[in-house]
Short mmCIF file of C-alpha atoms in Angstrom, two decimals:
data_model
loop_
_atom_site.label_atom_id
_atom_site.label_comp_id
_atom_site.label_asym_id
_atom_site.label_seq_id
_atom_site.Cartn_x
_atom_site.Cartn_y
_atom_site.Cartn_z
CA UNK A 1 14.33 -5.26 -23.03
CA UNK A 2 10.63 -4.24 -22.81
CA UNK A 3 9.56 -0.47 -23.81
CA UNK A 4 5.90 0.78 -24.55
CA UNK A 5 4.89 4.31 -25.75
CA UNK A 6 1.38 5.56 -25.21
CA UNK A 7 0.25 7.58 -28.16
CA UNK A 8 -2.85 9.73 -29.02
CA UNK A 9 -4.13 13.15 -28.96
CA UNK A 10 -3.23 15.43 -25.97
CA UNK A 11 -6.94 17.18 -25.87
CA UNK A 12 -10.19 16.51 -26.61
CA UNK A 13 -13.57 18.02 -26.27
CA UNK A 14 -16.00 17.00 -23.93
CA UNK A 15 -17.89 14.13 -24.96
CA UNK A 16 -15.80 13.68 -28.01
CA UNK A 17 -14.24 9.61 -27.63
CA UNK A 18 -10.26 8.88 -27.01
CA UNK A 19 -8.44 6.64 -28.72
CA UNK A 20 -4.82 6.06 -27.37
CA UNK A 21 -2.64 3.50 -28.88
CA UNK A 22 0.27 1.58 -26.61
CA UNK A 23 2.75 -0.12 -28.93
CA UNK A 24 5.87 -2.30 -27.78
CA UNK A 25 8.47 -4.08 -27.99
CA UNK A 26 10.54 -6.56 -26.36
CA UNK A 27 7.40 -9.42 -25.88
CA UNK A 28 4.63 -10.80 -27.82
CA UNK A 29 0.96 -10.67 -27.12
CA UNK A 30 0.29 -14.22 -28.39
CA UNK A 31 2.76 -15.65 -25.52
CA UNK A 32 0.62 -17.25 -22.94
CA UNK A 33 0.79 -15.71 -19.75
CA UNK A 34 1.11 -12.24 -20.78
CA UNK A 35 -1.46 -8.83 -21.30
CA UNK A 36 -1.07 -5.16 -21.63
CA UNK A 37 -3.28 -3.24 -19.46
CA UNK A 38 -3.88 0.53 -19.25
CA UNK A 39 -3.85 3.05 -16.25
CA UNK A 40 -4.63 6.63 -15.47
CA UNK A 41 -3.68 9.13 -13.17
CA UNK A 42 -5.40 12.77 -12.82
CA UNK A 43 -2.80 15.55 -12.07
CA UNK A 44 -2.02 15.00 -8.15
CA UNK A 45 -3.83 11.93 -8.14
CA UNK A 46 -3.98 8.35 -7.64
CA UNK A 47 -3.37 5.46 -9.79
CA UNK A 48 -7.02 4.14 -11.56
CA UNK A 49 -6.41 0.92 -13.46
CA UNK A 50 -9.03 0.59 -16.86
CA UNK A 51 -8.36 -2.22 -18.96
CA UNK A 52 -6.35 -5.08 -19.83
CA UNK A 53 -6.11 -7.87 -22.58
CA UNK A 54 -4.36 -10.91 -22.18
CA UNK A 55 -2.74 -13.04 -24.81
CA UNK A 56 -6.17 -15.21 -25.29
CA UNK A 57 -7.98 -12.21 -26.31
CA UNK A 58 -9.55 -12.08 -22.69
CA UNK A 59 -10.33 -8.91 -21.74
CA UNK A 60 -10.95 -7.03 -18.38
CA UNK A 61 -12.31 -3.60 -17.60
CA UNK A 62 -13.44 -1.43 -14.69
CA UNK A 63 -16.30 -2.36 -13.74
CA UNK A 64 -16.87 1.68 -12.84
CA UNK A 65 -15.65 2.46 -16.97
CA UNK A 66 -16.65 -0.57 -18.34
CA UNK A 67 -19.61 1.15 -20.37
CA UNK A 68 -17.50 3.48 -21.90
CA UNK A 69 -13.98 1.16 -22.44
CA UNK A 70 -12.89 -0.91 -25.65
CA UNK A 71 -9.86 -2.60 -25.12
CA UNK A 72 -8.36 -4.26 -28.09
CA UNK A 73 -4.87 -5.82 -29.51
CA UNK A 74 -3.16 -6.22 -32.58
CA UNK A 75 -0.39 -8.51 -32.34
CA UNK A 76 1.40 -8.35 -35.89
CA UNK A 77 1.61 -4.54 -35.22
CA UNK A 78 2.53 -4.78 -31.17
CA UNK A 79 -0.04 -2.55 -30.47
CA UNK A 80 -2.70 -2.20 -27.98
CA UNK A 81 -5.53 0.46 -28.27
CA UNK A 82 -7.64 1.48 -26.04
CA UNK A 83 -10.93 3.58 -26.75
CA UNK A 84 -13.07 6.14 -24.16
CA UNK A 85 -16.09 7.22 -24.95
CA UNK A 86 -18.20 10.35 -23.73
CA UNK A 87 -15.17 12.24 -22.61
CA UNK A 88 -15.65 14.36 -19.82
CA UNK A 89 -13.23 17.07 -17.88
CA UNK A 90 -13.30 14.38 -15.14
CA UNK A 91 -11.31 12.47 -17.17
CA UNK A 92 -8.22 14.36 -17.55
CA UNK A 93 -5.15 12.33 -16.90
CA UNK A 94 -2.00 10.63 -17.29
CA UNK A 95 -2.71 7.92 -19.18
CA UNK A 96 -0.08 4.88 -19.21
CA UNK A 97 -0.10 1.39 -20.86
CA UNK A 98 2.62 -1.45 -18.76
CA UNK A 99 3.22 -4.77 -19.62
CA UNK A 100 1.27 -7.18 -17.58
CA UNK A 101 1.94 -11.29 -16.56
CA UNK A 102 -0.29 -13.54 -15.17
CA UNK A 103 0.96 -17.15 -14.07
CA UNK A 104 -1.50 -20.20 -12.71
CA UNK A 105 -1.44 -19.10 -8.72
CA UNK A 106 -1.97 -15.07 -9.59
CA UNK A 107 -5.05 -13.59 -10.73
CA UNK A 108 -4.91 -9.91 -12.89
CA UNK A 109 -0.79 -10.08 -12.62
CA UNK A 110 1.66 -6.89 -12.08
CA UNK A 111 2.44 -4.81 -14.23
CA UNK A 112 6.26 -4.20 -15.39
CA UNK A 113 7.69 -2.15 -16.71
CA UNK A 114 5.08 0.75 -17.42
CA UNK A 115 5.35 3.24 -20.62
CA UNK A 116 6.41 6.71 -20.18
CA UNK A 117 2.80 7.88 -20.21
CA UNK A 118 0.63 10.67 -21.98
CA UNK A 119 -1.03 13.43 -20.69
CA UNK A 120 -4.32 13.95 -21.70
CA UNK A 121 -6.74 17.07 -21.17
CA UNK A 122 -10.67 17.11 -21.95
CA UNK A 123 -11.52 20.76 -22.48
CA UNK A 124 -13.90 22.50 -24.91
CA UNK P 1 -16.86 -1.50 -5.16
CA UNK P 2 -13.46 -3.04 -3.33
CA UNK P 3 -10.77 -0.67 -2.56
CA UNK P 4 -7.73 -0.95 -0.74
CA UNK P 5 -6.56 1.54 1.94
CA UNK P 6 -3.21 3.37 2.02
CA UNK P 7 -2.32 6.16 4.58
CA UNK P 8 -1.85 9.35 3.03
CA UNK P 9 1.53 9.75 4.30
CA UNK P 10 4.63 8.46 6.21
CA UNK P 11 7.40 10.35 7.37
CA UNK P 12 10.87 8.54 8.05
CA UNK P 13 14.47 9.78 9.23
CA UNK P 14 17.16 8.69 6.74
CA UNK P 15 18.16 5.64 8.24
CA UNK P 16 15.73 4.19 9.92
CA UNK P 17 13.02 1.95 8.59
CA UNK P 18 9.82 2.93 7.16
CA UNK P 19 6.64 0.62 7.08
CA UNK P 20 4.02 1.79 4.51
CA UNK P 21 0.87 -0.94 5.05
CA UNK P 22 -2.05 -1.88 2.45
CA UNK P 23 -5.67 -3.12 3.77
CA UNK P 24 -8.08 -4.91 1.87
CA UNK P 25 -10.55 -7.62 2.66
CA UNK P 26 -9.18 -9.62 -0.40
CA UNK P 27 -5.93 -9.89 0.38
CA UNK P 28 -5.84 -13.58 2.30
CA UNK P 29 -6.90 -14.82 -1.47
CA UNK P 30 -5.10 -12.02 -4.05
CA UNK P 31 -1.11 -11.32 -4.38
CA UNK P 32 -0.36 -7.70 -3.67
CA UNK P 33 2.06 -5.69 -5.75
CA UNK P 34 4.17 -2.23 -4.88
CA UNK P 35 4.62 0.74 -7.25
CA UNK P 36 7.12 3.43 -6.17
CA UNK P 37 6.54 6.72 -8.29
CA UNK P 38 8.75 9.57 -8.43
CA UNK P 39 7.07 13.20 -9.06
CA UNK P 40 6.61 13.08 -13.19
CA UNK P 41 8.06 9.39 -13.69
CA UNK P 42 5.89 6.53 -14.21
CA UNK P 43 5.61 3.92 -11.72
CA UNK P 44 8.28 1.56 -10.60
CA UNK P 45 7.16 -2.34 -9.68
CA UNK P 46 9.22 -2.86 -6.31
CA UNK P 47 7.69 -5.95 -4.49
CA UNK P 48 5.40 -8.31 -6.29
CA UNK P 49 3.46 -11.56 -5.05
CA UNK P 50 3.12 -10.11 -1.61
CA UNK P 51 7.11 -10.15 -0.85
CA UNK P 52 9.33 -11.05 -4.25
CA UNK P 53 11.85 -8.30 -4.96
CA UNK P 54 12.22 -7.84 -9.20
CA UNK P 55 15.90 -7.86 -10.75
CA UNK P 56 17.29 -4.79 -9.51
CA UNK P 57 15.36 -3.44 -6.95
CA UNK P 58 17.37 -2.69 -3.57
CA UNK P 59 17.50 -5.50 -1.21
CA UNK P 60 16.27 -2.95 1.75
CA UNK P 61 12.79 -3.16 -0.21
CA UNK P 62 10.72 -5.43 1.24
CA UNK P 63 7.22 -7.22 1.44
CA UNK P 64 5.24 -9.02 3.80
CA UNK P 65 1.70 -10.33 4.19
CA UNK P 66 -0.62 -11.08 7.07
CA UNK P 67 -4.42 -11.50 6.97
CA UNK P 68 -5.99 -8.51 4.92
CA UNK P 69 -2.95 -6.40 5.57
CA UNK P 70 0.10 -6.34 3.25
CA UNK P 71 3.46 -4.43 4.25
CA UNK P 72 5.91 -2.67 2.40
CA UNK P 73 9.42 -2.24 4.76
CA UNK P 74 12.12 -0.03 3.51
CA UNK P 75 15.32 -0.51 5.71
CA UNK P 76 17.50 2.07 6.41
CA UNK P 77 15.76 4.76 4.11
CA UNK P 78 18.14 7.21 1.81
CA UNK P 79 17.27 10.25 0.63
CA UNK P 80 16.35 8.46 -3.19
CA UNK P 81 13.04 6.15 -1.56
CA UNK P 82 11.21 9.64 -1.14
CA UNK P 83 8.31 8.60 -3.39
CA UNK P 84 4.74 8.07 -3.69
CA UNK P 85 4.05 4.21 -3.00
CA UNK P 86 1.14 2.18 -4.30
CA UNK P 87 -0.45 -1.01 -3.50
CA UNK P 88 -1.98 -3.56 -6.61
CA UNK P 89 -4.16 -6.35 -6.49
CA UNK P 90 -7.08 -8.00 -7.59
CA UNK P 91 -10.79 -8.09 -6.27
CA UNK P 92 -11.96 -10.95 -4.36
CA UNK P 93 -13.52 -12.91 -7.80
CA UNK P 94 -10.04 -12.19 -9.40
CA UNK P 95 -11.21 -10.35 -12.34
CA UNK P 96 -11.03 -6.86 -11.35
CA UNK P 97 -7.46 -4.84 -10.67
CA UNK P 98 -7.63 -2.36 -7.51
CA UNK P 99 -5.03 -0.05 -6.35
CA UNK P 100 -4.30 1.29 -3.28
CA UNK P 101 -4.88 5.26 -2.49
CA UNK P 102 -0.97 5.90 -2.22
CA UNK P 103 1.06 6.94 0.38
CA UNK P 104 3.77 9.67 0.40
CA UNK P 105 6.63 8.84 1.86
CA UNK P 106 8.99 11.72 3.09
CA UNK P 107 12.63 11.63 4.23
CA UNK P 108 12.84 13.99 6.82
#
């Protein structure tokens, strides 16, 4: 069975960086074919995919975020962390981390299952 | 930047079937994925690779694909499929993950 738990504060200041941790269990991170990626959702809003790290230490970001993203992995711990920098009220959110797979005819994968998620508020 | 469009809403009579669609100039080349999401749960993968249903997922859930426009069906809608639906795939290059807007559905 495959769970993941987003961690990491619950507010921050403005401009201030995030650092939210996703660890898991049930897969590895060194099996080929398989990531971790991270999503967000604002309060009534839709889903806004950020990052996501594959098993070959390949990494992909939003090209809209990508300035302010770090996206890395630490597979003897199961953890994935994601940073944010220059936080802003803009990017208050729901923040979740899901299990992603890739195979040779997709391209970015799905993602399944998806963490429980953490809400996260920017605010001085 | 690529996006793929979702209507806001669609409104269905327990039932019947309800057709929530997904447009994107992309999707001849990318898979597209569905996410149900029920208000404060995270999302639910329902349809993956345009039209395969995961382990467990109701067999009235349903995907189909056809030029840039991908389709989620639910057949004979209950009460439990009133959700917020999303559409997943990738940008045109394949290196970049888009979602859909979402579309509410309600059971009348």
């Amino acid at each position: 069975q495959i769970t993941l738990k987003e961690s990491g504060p619950t507010l921050v200041k403005p401009t201030q960086t995030l650092t939210l941790t996703c660890t898991f269990s049930g897969f590895s991170l060194s099996t080929s074919g398989v990531g971790v990626g991270w999503i967000r959702q604002p309060p009534g809003k839709a889903l806004e995919w950020l990052a996501l790290i594959y098993w070959n230490d390949d990494k992909r970001y939003s090209p809209s975020l990508k300035s302010r993203l770090t996206i890395t992995k630490d597979t003897s711990k199961n953890q994935v962390v994601l940073t944010m920098t220059n936080m802003d009220p803009v990017d208050t959110a729901t923040y979740y981390c899901a299990h992603n797979e890739v195979s040779a005819d997709t391209a970015t994968g799905w993602f399944d299952p998806w963490g429980q998620g953490t809400l996260v508020t920017v605010s001085s | 930047s690529y996006e793929l469009t979702q209507p806001p809403s669609v409104s269905v009579s327990p039932g019947q079937t309800a057709r929530i669609t997904c447009s994107g100039d992309a999707l001849p080349k990318q898979y597209a994925y569905w996410y149900q999401q029920k208000p404060g749960q995270a999302p639910v993968l329902v349809i993956y690779k345009d039209s395969e249903r995961p382990s467990g997922i109701p067999e009235r859930f349903s995907g189909s694909s056809s030029g840039t426009t991908v389709t989620l069906t639910i057949s004979g809608v209950q009460a439990e499929d009133e959700a917020d639906y999303y559409c997943q795939s990738a940008d045109s290059s394949g290196t970049s993950v888009v979602f859909g807007g979402g579309t509410k559905l309600t059971v009348l």
